[in-house]
mmCIF file of C-alpha atoms and ligand atoms in Angstrom:
data_model
loop_
_atom_site.group_PDB
_atom_site.id
_atom_site.type_symbol
_atom_site.label_atom_id
_atom_site.label_comp_id
_atom_site.label_asym_id
_atom_site.label_seq_id
_atom_site.Cartn_x
_atom_site.Cartn_y
_atom_site.Cartn_z
ATOM 1 C CA MET A 1 -8.366 -29.106 35.279
ATOM 2 C CA THR A 2 -5.616 -31.662 36.057
ATOM 3 C CA GLY A 3 -3.168 -32.397 38.726
ATOM 4 C CA LEU A 4 -3.738 -32.428 42.565
ATOM 5 C CA SER A 5 -3.364 -28.758 43.592
ATOM 6 C CA LEU A 6 -6.418 -27.118 44.693
ATOM 7 C CA PRO A 7 -7.972 -24.479 42.483
ATOM 8 C CA ALA A 8 -8.129 -20.771 43.430
ATOM 9 C CA PRO A 9 -11.215 -20.182 45.602
ATOM 10 C CA TYR A 10 -14.511 -19.411 43.430
ATOM 11 C CA PRO A 11 -14.703 -15.473 42.997
ATOM 12 C CA TRP A 12 -18.072 -14.855 44.702
ATOM 13 C CA PRO A 13 -19.234 -11.248 44.445
ATOM 14 C CA GLU A 14 -18.408 -8.591 47.069
ATOM 15 C CA GLY A 15 -15.823 -10.730 48.924
ATOM 16 C CA ARG A 16 -18.440 -13.366 49.860
ATOM 17 C CA GLY A 17 -17.143 -16.648 51.093
ATOM 18 C CA ALA A 18 -19.906 -19.055 49.899
ATOM 19 C CA ALA A 19 -23.371 -19.045 48.269
ATOM 20 C CA PHE A 20 -26.707 -20.376 49.119
ATOM 21 C CA CYS A 21 -29.779 -20.993 46.725
ATOM 22 C CA PHE A 22 -33.242 -22.092 47.898
ATOM 23 C CA SER A 23 -34.617 -23.876 44.904
ATOM 24 C CA VAL A 24 -38.046 -25.514 44.522
ATOM 25 C CA ASP A 25 -39.015 -28.169 42.053
ATOM 26 C CA VAL A 26 -42.674 -27.560 41.717
ATOM 27 C CA ASP A 27 -43.515 -30.961 40.576
ATOM 28 C CA ALA A 28 -46.972 -31.312 41.792
ATOM 29 C CA HIS A 29 -48.862 -33.914 39.857
ATOM 30 C CA SER A 30 -46.687 -33.842 36.803
ATOM 31 C CA PRO A 31 -44.543 -37.075 37.460
ATOM 32 C CA TRP A 32 -47.820 -38.921 38.138
ATOM 33 C CA LEU A 33 -49.010 -37.881 34.831
ATOM 34 C CA TRP A 34 -45.830 -38.757 32.999
ATOM 35 C CA ALA A 35 -45.650 -42.217 34.746
ATOM 36 C CA ASN A 36 -49.276 -43.101 33.960
ATOM 37 C CA ARG A 37 -49.470 -41.551 30.531
ATOM 38 C CA SER A 38 -50.522 -44.774 28.835
ATOM 39 C CA SER A 39 -53.199 -45.686 31.246
ATOM 40 C CA MET A 40 -54.494 -43.642 34.043
ATOM 41 C CA PRO A 41 -54.876 -45.514 37.378
ATOM 42 C CA ARG A 42 -58.291 -45.505 39.128
ATOM 43 C CA GLY A 43 -56.815 -44.842 42.462
ATOM 44 C CA LEU A 44 -56.554 -41.282 43.886
ATOM 45 C CA SER A 45 -54.090 -41.685 46.620
ATOM 46 C CA HIS A 46 -50.788 -40.568 44.728
ATOM 47 C CA LEU A 47 -52.663 -37.698 42.907
ATOM 48 C CA GLU A 48 -54.012 -36.310 46.118
ATOM 49 C CA GLN A 49 -50.659 -36.649 47.771
ATOM 50 C CA ARG A 50 -49.191 -34.589 45.122
ATOM 51 C CA ASN A 51 -52.092 -31.998 44.747
ATOM 52 C CA PHE A 52 -51.171 -31.207 48.442
ATOM 53 C CA GLY A 53 -48.235 -29.151 46.809
ATOM 54 C CA PRO A 54 -50.101 -26.311 44.699
ATOM 55 C CA ARG A 55 -53.118 -26.450 47.360
ATOM 56 C CA LEU A 56 -51.090 -25.841 50.518
ATOM 57 C CA GLY A 57 -47.182 -26.734 50.285
ATOM 58 C CA LEU A 58 -46.449 -24.014 47.813
ATOM 59 C CA PRO A 59 -48.154 -21.029 49.642
ATOM 60 C CA ARG A 60 -46.445 -22.104 52.929
ATOM 61 C CA ILE A 61 -42.922 -22.229 51.234
ATOM 62 C CA ALA A 62 -43.523 -18.811 49.663
ATOM 63 C CA GLU A 63 -44.678 -17.496 52.946
ATOM 64 C CA LEU A 64 -41.587 -18.987 54.718
ATOM 65 C CA LEU A 65 -39.249 -17.136 52.022
ATOM 66 C CA LEU A 66 -41.190 -13.871 52.379
ATOM 67 C CA ARG A 67 -40.527 -14.026 56.273
ATOM 68 C CA HIS A 68 -36.775 -14.549 55.709
ATOM 69 C CA ASN A 69 -36.598 -12.101 52.795
ATOM 70 C CA ILE A 70 -35.218 -14.643 50.429
ATOM 71 C CA HIS A 71 -35.968 -14.948 46.690
ATOM 72 C CA GLY A 72 -36.084 -18.539 45.565
ATOM 73 C CA SER A 73 -35.810 -20.243 42.221
ATOM 74 C CA PHE A 74 -38.915 -22.257 41.352
ATOM 75 C CA PHE A 75 -38.734 -24.763 38.364
ATOM 76 C CA VAL A 76 -42.186 -25.443 37.237
ATOM 77 C CA PRO A 77 -43.220 -28.207 34.648
ATOM 78 C CA ALA A 78 -45.360 -26.495 31.999
ATOM 79 C CA VAL A 79 -48.288 -28.812 32.651
ATOM 80 C CA VAL A 80 -48.461 -27.562 36.310
ATOM 81 C CA ALA A 81 -48.366 -23.881 35.166
ATOM 82 C CA GLU A 82 -51.095 -24.899 32.732
ATOM 83 C CA GLU A 83 -53.376 -26.287 35.396
ATOM 84 C CA TYR A 84 -52.448 -23.623 37.909
ATOM 85 C CA PRO A 85 -52.250 -20.448 35.819
ATOM 86 C CA ASP A 86 -51.679 -18.105 38.912
ATOM 87 C CA ILE A 87 -48.589 -19.912 39.986
ATOM 88 C CA LEU A 88 -45.937 -18.298 37.697
ATOM 89 C CA PRO A 89 -47.191 -14.766 37.848
ATOM 90 C CA SER A 90 -47.482 -14.849 41.451
ATOM 91 C CA LEU A 91 -44.021 -16.292 41.983
ATOM 92 C CA LEU A 92 -42.631 -13.366 39.930
ATOM 93 C CA ASP A 93 -44.725 -10.765 41.999
ATOM 94 C CA GLY A 94 -42.913 -12.124 45.034
ATOM 95 C CA GLY A 95 -39.579 -11.377 43.546
ATOM 96 C CA HIS A 96 -38.803 -14.983 42.884
ATOM 97 C CA GLU A 97 -37.146 -16.552 39.804
ATOM 98 C CA VAL A 98 -39.098 -19.119 37.562
ATOM 99 C CA GLY A 99 -37.482 -21.643 35.474
ATOM 100 C CA LEU A 100 -38.363 -24.423 33.272
ATOM 101 C CA HIS A 101 -38.613 -28.181 34.361
ATOM 102 C CA GLY A 102 -39.868 -30.117 31.497
ATOM 103 C CA TYR A 103 -43.456 -30.147 30.323
ATOM 104 C CA PHE A 104 -45.014 -33.279 31.562
ATOM 105 C CA HIS A 105 -41.920 -33.894 33.861
ATOM 106 C CA GLU A 106 -40.713 -36.339 31.025
ATOM 107 C CA LEU A 107 -37.602 -38.210 31.843
ATOM 108 C CA ALA A 108 -34.534 -37.996 29.836
ATOM 109 C CA GLY A 109 -34.300 -41.638 29.272
ATOM 110 C CA GLU A 110 -37.913 -42.009 28.071
ATOM 111 C CA ILE A 111 -38.030 -39.407 25.267
ATOM 112 C CA THR A 112 -36.289 -39.094 21.814
ATOM 113 C CA ASP A 113 -34.119 -35.968 21.074
ATOM 114 C CA GLU A 114 -36.821 -34.586 18.921
ATOM 115 C CA GLU A 115 -39.460 -34.988 21.526
ATOM 116 C CA PHE A 116 -37.060 -33.023 23.974
ATOM 117 C CA THR A 117 -36.746 -30.324 21.571
ATOM 118 C CA GLN A 118 -40.547 -30.146 20.984
ATOM 119 C CA VAL A 119 -41.544 -30.114 24.706
ATOM 120 C CA LEU A 120 -38.694 -27.582 25.551
ATOM 121 C CA GLU A 121 -39.963 -25.074 22.992
ATOM 122 C CA ALA A 122 -43.537 -25.764 23.962
ATOM 123 C CA SER A 123 -42.747 -24.978 27.750
ATOM 124 C CA VAL A 124 -40.879 -21.726 26.809
ATOM 125 C CA GLU A 125 -43.886 -20.515 24.799
ATOM 126 C CA LEU A 126 -46.240 -21.292 27.787
ATOM 127 C CA PHE A 127 -44.022 -19.409 30.212
ATOM 128 C CA GLU A 128 -43.824 -16.478 27.806
ATOM 129 C CA ARG A 129 -47.623 -16.409 27.380
ATOM 130 C CA GLN A 130 -48.320 -16.545 31.168
ATOM 131 C CA THR A 131 -45.678 -14.096 32.386
ATOM 132 C CA GLY A 132 -44.666 -11.981 29.524
ATOM 133 C CA ALA A 133 -41.111 -12.842 29.830
ATOM 134 C CA ARG A 134 -38.471 -15.608 28.895
ATOM 135 C CA PRO A 135 -37.326 -17.721 31.629
ATOM 136 C CA LYS A 136 -33.522 -17.758 32.116
ATOM 137 C CA GLY A 137 -33.010 -21.258 33.403
ATOM 138 C CA PHE A 138 -33.696 -24.971 32.829
ATOM 139 C CA ARG A 139 -33.598 -27.766 35.248
ATOM 140 C CA SER A 140 -33.961 -31.415 33.995
ATOM 141 C CA PRO A 141 -36.797 -33.451 35.548
ATOM 142 C CA ALA A 142 -34.956 -36.081 37.833
ATOM 143 C CA TRP A 143 -31.626 -34.376 37.025
ATOM 144 C CA GLU A 144 -30.630 -36.195 34.033
ATOM 145 C CA MET A 145 -29.174 -34.578 31.089
ATOM 146 C CA THR A 146 -27.874 -35.828 27.523
ATOM 147 C CA ALA A 147 -25.433 -34.145 25.347
ATOM 148 C CA HIS A 148 -28.356 -33.285 23.011
ATOM 149 C CA MET A 149 -30.313 -31.666 25.965
ATOM 150 C CA LEU A 150 -27.183 -29.497 26.716
ATOM 151 C CA ALA A 151 -26.815 -28.474 23.070
ATOM 152 C CA GLU A 152 -30.656 -27.439 23.025
ATOM 153 C CA VAL A 153 -30.356 -25.530 26.337
ATOM 154 C CA ARG A 154 -27.330 -23.711 24.873
ATOM 155 C CA ARG A 155 -29.137 -23.139 21.565
ATOM 156 C CA LEU A 156 -31.965 -21.303 23.430
ATOM 157 C CA GLY A 157 -29.559 -19.334 25.748
ATOM 158 C CA PHE A 158 -30.553 -20.831 29.197
ATOM 159 C CA TYR A 159 -28.403 -21.848 31.966
ATOM 160 C CA ASP A 160 -28.741 -25.380 33.321
ATOM 161 C CA SER A 161 -29.267 -26.547 36.925
ATOM 162 C CA SER A 162 -29.369 -30.354 36.708
ATOM 163 C CA LEU A 163 -25.788 -31.645 37.097
ATOM 164 C CA MET A 164 -23.239 -31.959 39.915
ATOM 165 C CA GLY A 165 -19.833 -31.862 38.427
ATOM 166 C CA LEU A 166 -18.474 -29.231 40.770
ATOM 167 C CA ASP A 167 -19.880 -27.513 43.835
ATOM 168 C CA THR A 168 -19.645 -23.945 42.346
ATOM 169 C CA PRO A 169 -21.201 -22.921 39.024
ATOM 170 C CA TYR A 170 -19.184 -23.956 36.067
ATOM 171 C CA SER A 171 -19.433 -24.316 32.407
ATOM 172 C CA ILE A 172 -20.252 -27.628 30.352
ATOM 173 C CA ASN A 173 -20.373 -27.885 26.703
ATOM 174 C CA GLY A 174 -20.776 -24.041 26.519
ATOM 175 C CA VAL A 175 -23.795 -23.970 29.023
ATOM 176 C CA THR A 176 -23.439 -22.317 32.369
ATOM 177 C CA GLU A 177 -24.178 -25.045 34.952
ATOM 178 C CA VAL A 178 -25.430 -24.110 38.459
ATOM 179 C CA PRO A 179 -25.110 -27.376 40.141
ATOM 180 C CA VAL A 180 -27.572 -29.347 42.204
ATOM 181 C CA GLN A 181 -26.717 -32.078 44.912
ATOM 182 C CA TRP A 182 -28.652 -35.180 46.062
ATOM 183 C CA SER A 183 -27.609 -34.767 49.714
ATOM 184 C CA THR A 184 -29.255 -31.322 49.754
ATOM 185 C CA ASP A 185 -32.533 -32.553 48.083
ATOM 186 C CA ASP A 186 -35.647 -33.121 50.195
ATOM 187 C CA ALA A 187 -36.926 -36.086 48.185
ATOM 188 C CA ILE A 188 -34.287 -38.598 49.072
ATOM 189 C CA PHE A 189 -35.046 -38.256 52.765
ATOM 190 C CA PHE A 190 -38.775 -37.509 52.736
ATOM 191 C CA LYS A 191 -40.511 -38.767 49.499
ATOM 192 C CA PHE A 192 -42.776 -41.711 50.410
ATOM 193 C CA LEU A 193 -45.779 -42.338 48.305
ATOM 194 C CA GLY A 194 -46.916 -45.629 49.665
ATOM 195 C CA GLY A 195 -48.653 -48.383 47.956
ATOM 196 C CA ALA A 196 -47.388 -51.763 46.737
ATOM 197 C CA GLY A 197 -44.126 -51.522 44.796
ATOM 198 C CA ASN A 198 -43.436 -48.070 45.734
ATOM 199 C CA ASP A 199 -41.028 -46.374 48.428
ATOM 200 C CA ARG A 200 -40.277 -49.082 50.959
ATOM 201 C CA TRP A 201 -38.663 -47.013 53.584
ATOM 202 C CA PRO A 202 -40.088 -44.651 56.006
ATOM 203 C CA PRO A 203 -39.490 -41.119 55.675
ATOM 204 C CA LEU A 204 -36.537 -39.791 57.939
ATOM 205 C CA ASP A 205 -37.350 -37.518 60.893
ATOM 206 C CA THR A 206 -36.697 -33.882 60.340
ATOM 207 C CA ASN A 207 -34.066 -33.709 63.235
ATOM 208 C CA GLN A 208 -31.819 -36.146 61.263
ATOM 209 C CA VAL A 209 -32.101 -34.312 58.012
ATOM 210 C CA LEU A 210 -31.569 -30.823 59.728
ATOM 211 C CA ALA A 211 -28.350 -32.165 61.313
ATOM 212 C CA ALA A 212 -27.307 -33.489 58.015
ATOM 213 C CA TRP A 213 -27.923 -30.150 56.141
ATOM 214 C CA GLU A 214 -26.312 -28.034 58.969
ATOM 215 C CA GLU A 215 -23.116 -30.106 58.608
ATOM 216 C CA GLU A 216 -23.237 -29.831 54.782
ATOM 217 C CA PHE A 217 -23.787 -26.196 55.098
ATOM 218 C CA SER A 218 -20.877 -25.596 57.589
ATOM 219 C CA ALA A 219 -18.540 -27.816 55.181
ATOM 220 C CA ILE A 220 -19.592 -26.029 52.004
ATOM 221 C CA HIS A 221 -19.190 -22.744 53.797
ATOM 222 C CA ARG A 222 -15.637 -23.760 54.827
ATOM 223 C CA PHE A 223 -14.776 -24.869 51.322
ATOM 224 C CA GLY A 224 -16.261 -21.756 49.654
ATOM 225 C CA GLY A 225 -18.938 -23.613 47.694
ATOM 226 C CA LEU A 226 -22.500 -23.200 46.819
ATOM 227 C CA PHE A 227 -25.176 -24.853 48.869
ATOM 228 C CA MET A 228 -28.107 -25.577 46.512
ATOM 229 C CA LEU A 229 -31.137 -26.608 48.472
ATOM 230 C CA THR A 230 -33.861 -28.424 46.499
ATOM 231 C CA VAL A 231 -37.240 -28.888 47.813
ATOM 232 C CA HIS A 232 -40.581 -30.041 46.474
ATOM 233 C CA ASP A 233 -43.957 -28.416 46.945
ATOM 234 C CA TRP A 234 -45.756 -31.642 47.939
ATOM 235 C CA ILE A 235 -42.891 -32.931 50.028
ATOM 236 C CA SER A 236 -41.557 -30.079 52.031
ATOM 237 C CA GLY A 237 -44.744 -28.140 52.239
ATOM 238 C CA ARG A 238 -45.852 -30.438 54.896
ATOM 239 C CA ALA A 239 -46.080 -28.754 58.424
ATOM 240 C CA PRO A 240 -42.922 -30.402 60.152
ATOM 241 C CA ARG A 241 -40.716 -29.852 57.158
ATOM 242 C CA ILE A 242 -41.543 -26.142 56.990
ATOM 243 C CA ALA A 243 -40.809 -25.935 60.770
ATOM 244 C CA MET A 244 -37.409 -27.598 59.944
ATOM 245 C CA LEU A 245 -36.691 -25.390 57.119
ATOM 246 C CA GLU A 246 -37.520 -22.298 59.396
ATOM 247 C CA ARG A 247 -34.763 -23.485 61.671
ATOM 248 C CA PHE A 248 -32.270 -24.245 58.833
ATOM 249 C CA LEU A 249 -32.907 -20.864 57.311
ATOM 250 C CA ALA A 250 -31.925 -19.208 60.647
ATOM 251 C CA THR A 251 -28.644 -20.808 60.480
ATOM 252 C CA VAL A 252 -28.100 -19.703 56.872
ATOM 253 C CA THR A 253 -29.182 -16.166 57.385
ATOM 254 C CA GLY A 254 -26.994 -15.936 60.388
ATOM 255 C CA HIS A 255 -23.788 -15.990 58.282
ATOM 256 C CA ALA A 256 -23.392 -12.483 56.735
ATOM 257 C CA ASP A 257 -20.701 -13.625 54.272
ATOM 258 C CA VAL A 258 -22.849 -16.094 52.395
ATOM 259 C CA TRP A 259 -24.478 -14.723 49.257
ATOM 260 C CA ILE A 260 -28.136 -15.847 49.350
ATOM 261 C CA THR A 261 -29.357 -15.614 45.774
ATOM 262 C CA THR A 262 -31.302 -17.359 42.853
ATOM 263 C CA ALA A 263 -29.859 -19.780 40.504
ATOM 264 C CA GLY A 264 -30.391 -17.205 37.781
ATOM 265 C CA GLU A 265 -28.285 -14.466 39.436
ATOM 266 C CA LEU A 266 -25.651 -17.249 40.191
ATOM 267 C CA ALA A 267 -25.571 -18.150 36.448
ATOM 268 C CA THR A 268 -25.413 -14.537 35.403
ATOM 269 C CA HIS A 269 -22.412 -13.815 37.919
ATOM 270 C CA HIS A 270 -20.782 -16.953 36.569
ATOM 271 C CA HIS A 271 -21.256 -16.022 32.935
ATOM 272 C CA THR A 272 -20.373 -12.361 33.283
ATOM 273 C CA HIS A 273 -17.252 -12.714 35.510
ATOM 274 C CA VAL A 274 -15.963 -16.220 35.984
ATOM 275 C CA SER A 275 -16.720 -18.148 32.539
ATOM 276 C CA LYS A 276 -13.089 -17.585 31.332
ATOM 277 C CA ARG A 277 -11.531 -19.915 34.034
ATOM 278 C CA ASP A 278 -10.273 -23.138 32.470
ATOM 279 C CA ASP A 279 -10.568 -25.105 35.716
ATOM 280 C CA LEU A 280 -14.210 -24.218 35.686
ATOM 281 C CA THR A 281 -14.895 -25.398 32.142
ATOM 282 C CA VAL A 282 -15.539 -28.806 31.005
ATOM 283 C CA ASN A 283 -16.522 -30.617 27.818
ATOM 284 C CA VAL A 284 -18.346 -33.840 27.661
ATOM 285 C CA PRO A 285 -18.273 -35.621 24.025
ATOM 286 C CA ALA A 286 -21.544 -36.667 22.595
ATOM 287 C CA SER A 287 -20.213 -40.205 22.735
ATOM 288 C CA LEU A 288 -18.202 -41.589 25.667
ATOM 289 C CA LEU A 289 -17.492 -45.024 24.139
ATOM 290 C CA GLN A 290 -15.196 -44.301 21.117
ATOM 291 C CA HIS A 291 -12.102 -45.526 22.768
ATOM 292 C CA PRO A 292 -10.429 -48.230 20.521
ATOM 293 C CA VAL A 293 -10.091 -50.747 23.346
ATOM 294 C CA TRP A 294 -13.905 -50.641 23.816
ATOM 295 C CA ARG A 295 -14.430 -51.237 20.027
ATOM 296 C CA GLY A 296 -11.957 -54.201 20.056
ATOM 297 C CA GLN A 297 -9.386 -52.605 17.810
HETATM 298 ZN ZN1 LIG B 1 -38.987 -32.646 39.393
#
């Protein structure tokens, strides 16, 4: 992957020109649990805002997808599945994919390598217990990865969907990556918890975000990439955002040459048909700071 010549177009199946995936990070109350793990606050405001997700946001998103005949990829922290044991089986019944998203939504920078391995294995065990099947994919909480995390994801045979090194699927350190993108994530536009020291900006209005996503979709379509939409149960389950998604999905489904599919199907396609391409394969060393200049030699 060098030089300035454009790579060959990504080979989507059946001659499709681009791809679209509707992904949901079902965070619910898990980031609140992680952030407050050493001392639980007395206030209920954040907890209730987040509990809106499993109570109402998630059913609304599922109903929206059913109406548009779209199968989504839902990444669920294990502690959320534990508290709401119907979520994983119901999503699978609806034809959706369920994937891993940490146990307590633990952040990569706040745990040791050993702790990551421990919670990853515990999450897999819980998914298998609740669904009778092994998930195919992993998405890191807050989209941060380390070389150790990639190695563990590879060891257990999962694809990853946390990084954004290309706008089509690619391989990184032997792991199939189905990339995400901040500009197509709902949280950066709408997440607003309120309260002292928290988000200080008001959430954007839905028309602005719809216009931005339609522009992004049109451009990704032109360049033959993957549009990975990521929404959250407690953020996009709110009424005006569901109405906005309704309008956005009408645009997406109006393009017959776009492959609308799950992250798992994208990963399988890449692994089976595309993974030999050198320009879609990268390796990141465990340590990036071994240059002699850096070490003063
Ligand atoms: Zn998350």
